[in-house]
Amino acid sequence: MEYICELKNISKRFHTINNETKAIDDISFKVKKGEIVSIVGPSGSGKSTVLSIIAGLENPSEGEVIVNTDSIGFMFQKDQLYEWRNVYKNCLLGLEVKNMDNEENKIKVKKMLKKYGLTNFKNHYPSQLSGGMRQRAALVRTLVIEPDLLLLDEPFSALDYQTRLAIGDEVGTILRNEKISTILVTHDIPEAVSISDRVIVFTERPAKIKKEYEIKFDECPGERTPMKCRNTLTFGEYFRDIWRDLDVEKEV
Ligand code: ADP
Ligand code: MG
């Protein structure tokens, strides 16, 4: 199967007692296996709703979602670490739920903690960690189960700028090297452009697809990393175009 996920004419209306909110309006897109796709759009435009629908947490009001795997990993803005479990135990959680917390996988968790610079903190509790460390721990927990499809909802937005750049670069490189199919929701244009193969721009609510950009950096020799991409001329061009798409108020 060439596609990991397909959305066909998805709309979503939320009903409350006396009114109705149309969050998304006729959205269709496909994500190829191994592709990294970002969704950018104004806040409240329906980005998280789209991810919830792909994850099966919400049903669309109209349309169809096809997800060609049952192994989906999530990461949200808030890291959702459990405060009463230390870092190592938090990272084992996804494996425990799947009854996969065997010796081999425990070694894998320890290796990943090392790779993410968390070895010395594996017995610490989340409250003892910095924002960046917490987010890295959450990432280990998500990636250790090797999801076929990774859904990231503004995963770096709680981090300070410096950490955000570093983690975005690290994570973007890992996703690309390990060919993890990913849908990343972000309102950070540079983050979307530097990490993704494709950027989908949403309109204001109800979200429709306003534009789609195939992101290519021919100037990047060798391995593509977010940091290398940020240093190209093409990067600036993508940034300007997407900025314009989002900057609707100034047009009028
Ligand atoms: P974004 O992630 O782009 O900021 P959301 O997908 O969270 O936007 O929300 C889109 C719109 O749908 C918002 O107006 C929000 O208030 C509304 N919405 C989201 N979830 C619900 C819900 N469970 N019930 C009612 N309205 C909702
Ligand atoms: Mg959101």
Short mmCIF file of C-alpha atoms and ligand atoms in Angstrom, two decimals:
data_model
loop_
_atom_site.label_atom_id
_atom_site.label_comp_id
_atom_site.label_asym_id
_atom_site.label_seq_id
_atom_site.Cartn_x
_atom_site.Cartn_y
_atom_site.Cartn_z
CA MET A 1 0.00 0.00 0.00
CA GLU A 2 1.49 3.26 -1.13
CA TYR A 3 -0.43 5.51 1.28
CA ILE A 4 -0.41 5.28 5.06
CA CYS A 5 -3.43 7.53 5.39
CA GLU A 6 -6.13 9.03 3.18
CA LEU A 7 -8.74 11.66 3.99
CA LYS A 8 -11.60 11.92 1.55
CA ASN A 9 -13.89 14.96 1.74
CA ILE A 10 -13.82 15.24 5.51
CA SER A 11 -16.10 17.72 7.24
CA LYS A 12 -16.70 18.11 10.96
CA ARG A 13 -19.41 19.98 12.84
CA PHE A 14 -19.47 20.23 16.61
CA HIS A 15 -22.87 20.57 18.22
CA THR A 16 -23.58 22.25 21.50
CA ILE A 17 -27.01 22.76 23.04
CA ASN A 18 -27.87 25.84 21.05
CA ASN A 19 -25.38 26.14 18.27
CA GLU A 20 -23.22 24.38 15.76
CA THR A 21 -19.57 24.97 14.92
CA LYS A 22 -18.26 23.85 11.59
CA ALA A 23 -14.61 23.10 12.28
CA ILE A 24 -13.54 21.57 8.97
CA ASP A 25 -15.02 21.73 5.53
CA ASP A 26 -14.29 19.22 2.80
CA ILE A 27 -10.66 18.37 3.45
CA SER A 28 -8.95 15.74 1.33
CA PHE A 29 -5.30 14.70 1.36
CA LYS A 30 -3.16 11.60 1.31
CA VAL A 31 0.06 10.81 3.14
CA LYS A 32 2.55 8.47 1.50
CA LYS A 33 4.47 5.89 3.48
CA GLY A 34 7.55 7.54 4.95
CA GLU A 35 6.35 11.03 4.09
CA ILE A 36 6.50 13.91 6.57
CA VAL A 37 3.56 16.26 6.14
CA SER A 38 2.95 19.42 8.14
CA ILE A 39 -0.32 21.21 8.61
CA VAL A 40 -0.11 24.92 9.34
CA GLY A 41 -3.04 27.24 9.87
CA PRO A 42 -4.51 29.90 12.13
CA SER A 43 -5.27 28.92 15.70
CA GLY A 44 -8.76 27.49 16.05
CA SER A 45 -8.88 26.50 12.39
CA GLY A 46 -9.41 22.80 12.98
CA LYS A 47 -5.89 21.34 12.86
CA SER A 48 -6.17 19.32 16.07
CA THR A 49 -9.61 18.14 15.00
CA VAL A 50 -8.10 16.69 11.83
CA LEU A 51 -5.51 14.79 13.87
CA SER A 52 -8.20 13.49 16.24
CA ILE A 53 -10.19 12.24 13.28
CA ILE A 54 -7.16 10.47 11.80
CA ALA A 55 -6.48 8.92 15.20
CA GLY A 56 -10.08 7.72 15.42
CA LEU A 57 -10.75 9.80 18.55
CA GLU A 58 -13.42 11.77 16.72
CA ASN A 59 -15.70 10.77 13.87
CA PRO A 60 -16.05 12.98 10.84
CA SER A 61 -19.52 14.41 10.15
CA GLU A 62 -18.99 13.64 6.49
CA GLY A 63 -16.32 11.93 4.48
CA GLU A 64 -14.06 8.97 4.92
CA VAL A 65 -10.70 8.33 6.59
CA ILE A 66 -8.57 5.38 5.64
CA VAL A 67 -5.60 4.57 7.87
CA ASN A 68 -3.55 1.64 6.66
CA THR A 69 -2.10 0.64 10.01
CA ASP A 70 -3.20 0.13 13.59
CA SER A 71 0.11 1.32 14.96
CA ILE A 72 -0.27 5.05 15.52
CA GLY A 73 1.90 7.14 17.84
CA PHE A 74 0.87 10.50 19.28
CA MET A 75 2.59 13.40 20.80
CA PHE A 76 0.82 16.50 21.99
CA GLN A 77 1.81 19.97 23.05
CA LYS A 78 1.61 18.92 26.65
CA ASP A 79 3.89 15.94 27.12
CA GLN A 80 1.46 13.95 29.26
CA LEU A 81 4.17 12.30 31.28
CA TYR A 82 2.94 10.72 34.49
CA GLU A 83 4.35 12.62 37.44
CA TRP A 84 4.39 9.57 39.70
CA ARG A 85 6.51 7.50 37.32
CA ASN A 86 10.19 8.17 36.76
CA VAL A 87 11.52 8.84 33.25
CA TYR A 88 12.39 5.22 32.54
CA LYS A 89 8.98 3.99 33.73
CA ASN A 90 7.24 6.67 31.70
CA CYS A 91 9.09 5.52 28.60
CA LEU A 92 8.08 1.91 29.24
CA LEU A 93 4.42 2.82 29.43
CA GLY A 94 3.54 2.42 25.75
CA LEU A 95 5.25 -0.97 25.70
CA GLU A 96 3.46 -2.09 28.88
CA VAL A 97 0.10 -1.23 27.36
CA LYS A 98 0.95 -3.39 24.37
CA ASN A 99 2.39 -6.20 26.52
CA MET A 100 5.73 -5.65 24.87
CA ASP A 101 7.77 -4.71 27.94
CA ASN A 102 10.20 -7.61 27.53
CA GLU A 103 13.97 -7.54 28.21
CA GLU A 104 14.84 -6.71 24.62
CA ASN A 105 12.56 -3.69 24.56
CA LYS A 106 13.75 -2.54 27.99
CA ILE A 107 17.27 -2.46 26.56
CA LYS A 108 15.92 -0.51 23.61
CA VAL A 109 14.39 2.09 25.94
CA LYS A 110 17.72 2.45 27.74
CA LYS A 111 19.55 2.89 24.43
CA MET A 112 17.10 5.54 23.31
CA LEU A 113 17.38 7.36 26.63
CA LYS A 114 21.12 7.44 26.03
CA LYS A 115 20.70 8.75 22.50
CA TYR A 116 18.42 11.51 23.80
CA GLY A 117 20.83 12.49 26.58
CA LEU A 118 18.55 11.25 29.36
CA THR A 119 20.58 8.38 30.83
CA ASN A 120 21.53 10.36 33.92
CA PHE A 121 17.92 11.34 34.43
CA LYS A 122 16.24 8.01 33.96
CA ASN A 123 15.40 7.70 37.65
CA HIS A 124 14.26 11.31 37.93
CA TYR A 125 10.60 12.25 38.03
CA PRO A 126 9.11 14.57 35.37
CA SER A 127 8.88 17.50 37.81
CA GLN A 128 12.66 17.38 38.17
CA LEU A 129 13.27 17.85 34.44
CA SER A 130 13.50 20.86 32.14
CA GLY A 131 10.87 21.37 29.42
CA GLY A 132 13.25 20.06 26.76
CA MET A 133 14.04 16.92 28.74
CA ARG A 134 10.37 16.22 29.34
CA GLN A 135 9.65 16.53 25.66
CA ARG A 136 12.53 14.22 24.79
CA ALA A 137 11.27 11.66 27.28
CA ALA A 138 7.80 11.87 25.75
CA LEU A 139 9.36 11.33 22.36
CA VAL A 140 11.25 8.23 23.51
CA ARG A 141 7.99 6.85 24.85
CA THR A 142 6.25 7.50 21.52
CA LEU A 143 9.01 6.29 19.20
CA VAL A 144 10.00 3.18 21.13
CA ILE A 145 6.86 1.40 19.97
CA GLU A 146 7.94 2.14 16.37
CA PRO A 147 4.61 3.51 15.17
CA ASP A 148 3.89 3.30 11.44
CA LEU A 149 2.18 6.67 11.62
CA LEU A 150 3.17 9.44 13.97
CA LEU A 151 0.77 12.29 14.79
CA LEU A 152 2.40 15.33 16.36
CA ASP A 153 0.23 18.18 17.61
CA GLU A 154 2.40 21.25 18.25
CA PRO A 155 4.86 19.05 20.10
CA PHE A 156 7.54 21.71 20.54
CA SER A 157 5.46 24.75 21.34
CA ALA A 158 5.97 24.55 25.11
CA LEU A 159 9.73 24.77 24.68
CA ASP A 160 11.87 27.90 24.75
CA TYR A 161 13.17 29.03 21.37
CA GLN A 162 16.69 27.60 21.66
CA THR A 163 15.52 24.19 22.83
CA ARG A 164 12.81 24.17 20.25
CA LEU A 165 15.33 24.62 17.44
CA ALA A 166 17.59 21.91 18.81
CA ILE A 167 14.82 19.39 19.45
CA GLY A 168 13.11 20.19 16.15
CA ASP A 169 16.39 19.54 14.37
CA GLU A 170 16.98 16.27 16.24
CA VAL A 171 13.47 14.98 15.82
CA GLY A 172 13.23 16.03 12.18
CA THR A 173 16.45 14.17 11.44
CA ILE A 174 15.28 11.03 13.24
CA LEU A 175 11.92 11.00 11.44
CA ARG A 176 13.62 11.37 8.08
CA ASN A 177 16.34 8.78 8.71
CA GLU A 178 13.91 6.24 10.10
CA LYS A 179 11.34 7.02 7.39
CA ILE A 180 8.53 7.43 9.88
CA SER A 181 5.30 8.59 8.24
CA THR A 182 4.40 11.73 10.15
CA ILE A 183 1.70 14.37 10.29
CA LEU A 184 2.92 17.42 12.20
CA VAL A 185 0.58 20.20 13.24
CA THR A 186 2.39 23.44 13.98
CA HIS A 187 1.92 27.16 13.65
CA ASP A 188 5.66 27.64 13.29
CA ILE A 189 6.30 28.07 9.55
CA PRO A 190 10.10 27.56 9.73
CA GLU A 191 9.56 24.36 11.69
CA ALA A 192 7.09 23.05 9.11
CA VAL A 193 9.29 23.93 6.13
CA SER A 194 12.54 22.62 7.59
CA ILE A 195 11.15 19.27 8.71
CA SER A 196 8.59 18.36 6.04
CA ASP A 197 8.28 16.90 2.56
CA ARG A 198 4.99 18.71 2.15
CA VAL A 199 3.22 21.58 3.90
CA ILE A 200 -0.55 21.90 3.83
CA VAL A 201 -1.90 25.36 4.66
CA PHE A 202 -5.36 25.61 6.21
CA THR A 203 -7.70 28.58 5.95
CA GLU A 204 -9.45 30.11 8.95
CA ARG A 205 -12.28 28.04 10.43
CA PRO A 206 -13.97 26.16 8.93
CA ALA A 207 -10.70 24.78 7.64
CA LYS A 208 -10.29 24.13 3.98
CA ILE A 209 -7.00 23.48 2.26
CA LYS A 210 -5.74 26.83 1.05
CA LYS A 211 -2.43 25.75 -0.48
CA GLU A 212 -0.12 22.79 -0.59
CA TYR A 213 3.64 22.98 -1.00
CA GLU A 214 5.96 20.21 -2.06
CA ILE A 215 9.12 21.03 -0.06
CA LYS A 216 12.40 20.29 -1.82
CA PHE A 217 15.89 21.47 -1.01
CA ASP A 218 18.08 20.74 -3.99
CA GLU A 219 20.80 22.90 -2.45
CA CYS A 220 21.20 20.54 0.53
CA PRO A 221 23.95 18.09 -0.34
CA GLY A 222 24.09 14.76 1.50
CA GLU A 223 21.73 14.05 4.36
CA ARG A 224 18.89 16.56 4.65
CA THR A 225 18.60 17.98 8.16
CA PRO A 226 16.28 20.77 9.31
CA MET A 227 19.26 22.93 10.24
CA LYS A 228 20.83 22.64 6.78
CA CYS A 229 17.49 23.48 5.18
CA ARG A 230 17.13 26.61 7.28
CA ASN A 231 20.36 27.91 5.77
CA THR A 232 19.26 27.82 2.14
CA LEU A 233 17.74 30.47 -0.10
CA THR A 234 14.85 28.16 -0.98
CA PHE A 235 13.92 28.12 2.70
CA GLY A 236 13.33 31.86 2.68
CA GLU A 237 11.13 31.58 -0.41
CA TYR A 238 8.91 28.90 1.12
CA PHE A 239 8.70 30.94 4.31
CA ARG A 240 7.60 34.06 2.46
CA ASP A 241 4.96 32.25 0.42
CA ILE A 242 3.40 30.47 3.40
CA TRP A 243 3.58 33.62 5.51
CA ARG A 244 1.58 35.40 2.83
CA ASP A 245 -0.99 32.61 2.72
CA LEU A 246 -1.55 32.93 6.47
CA ASP A 247 -1.41 36.69 6.62
CA VAL A 248 -4.95 37.19 5.31
CA GLU A 249 -5.86 40.17 7.43
CA LYS A 250 -3.15 42.36 5.90
CA GLU A 251 -4.41 41.63 2.40
CA VAL A 252 -7.66 43.51 2.93
P1 ADP B 1 -6.69 24.20 16.08
O1 ADP B 1 -6.05 22.94 16.50
O2 ADP B 1 -6.44 24.55 14.63
O3 ADP B 1 -6.32 25.36 16.95
P2 ADP B 1 -9.15 22.86 16.83
O4 ADP B 1 -9.20 21.71 15.90
O5 ADP B 1 -8.73 22.58 18.21
O6 ADP B 1 -8.27 24.04 16.18
O7 ADP B 1 -10.59 23.52 16.90
C1 ADP B 1 -11.31 23.97 15.76
C2 ADP B 1 -12.65 24.56 16.21
O8 ADP B 1 -13.51 23.53 16.66
C3 ADP B 1 -12.53 25.56 17.35
O9 ADP B 1 -13.45 26.59 17.11
C4 ADP B 1 -12.91 24.76 18.56
O10 ADP B 1 -13.48 25.59 19.53
C5 ADP B 1 -13.92 23.78 18.00
N1 ADP B 1 -13.89 22.50 18.74
C6 ADP B 1 -12.85 21.65 18.81
N2 ADP B 1 -13.15 20.57 19.55
C7 ADP B 1 -14.43 20.75 19.96
C8 ADP B 1 -15.37 19.98 20.74
N3 ADP B 1 -15.01 18.79 21.26
N4 ADP B 1 -16.60 20.49 20.94
C9 ADP B 1 -16.97 21.68 20.42
N5 ADP B 1 -16.16 22.44 19.67
C10 ADP B 1 -14.91 22.00 19.43
MG MG B 2 -4.75 22.59 18.09
#
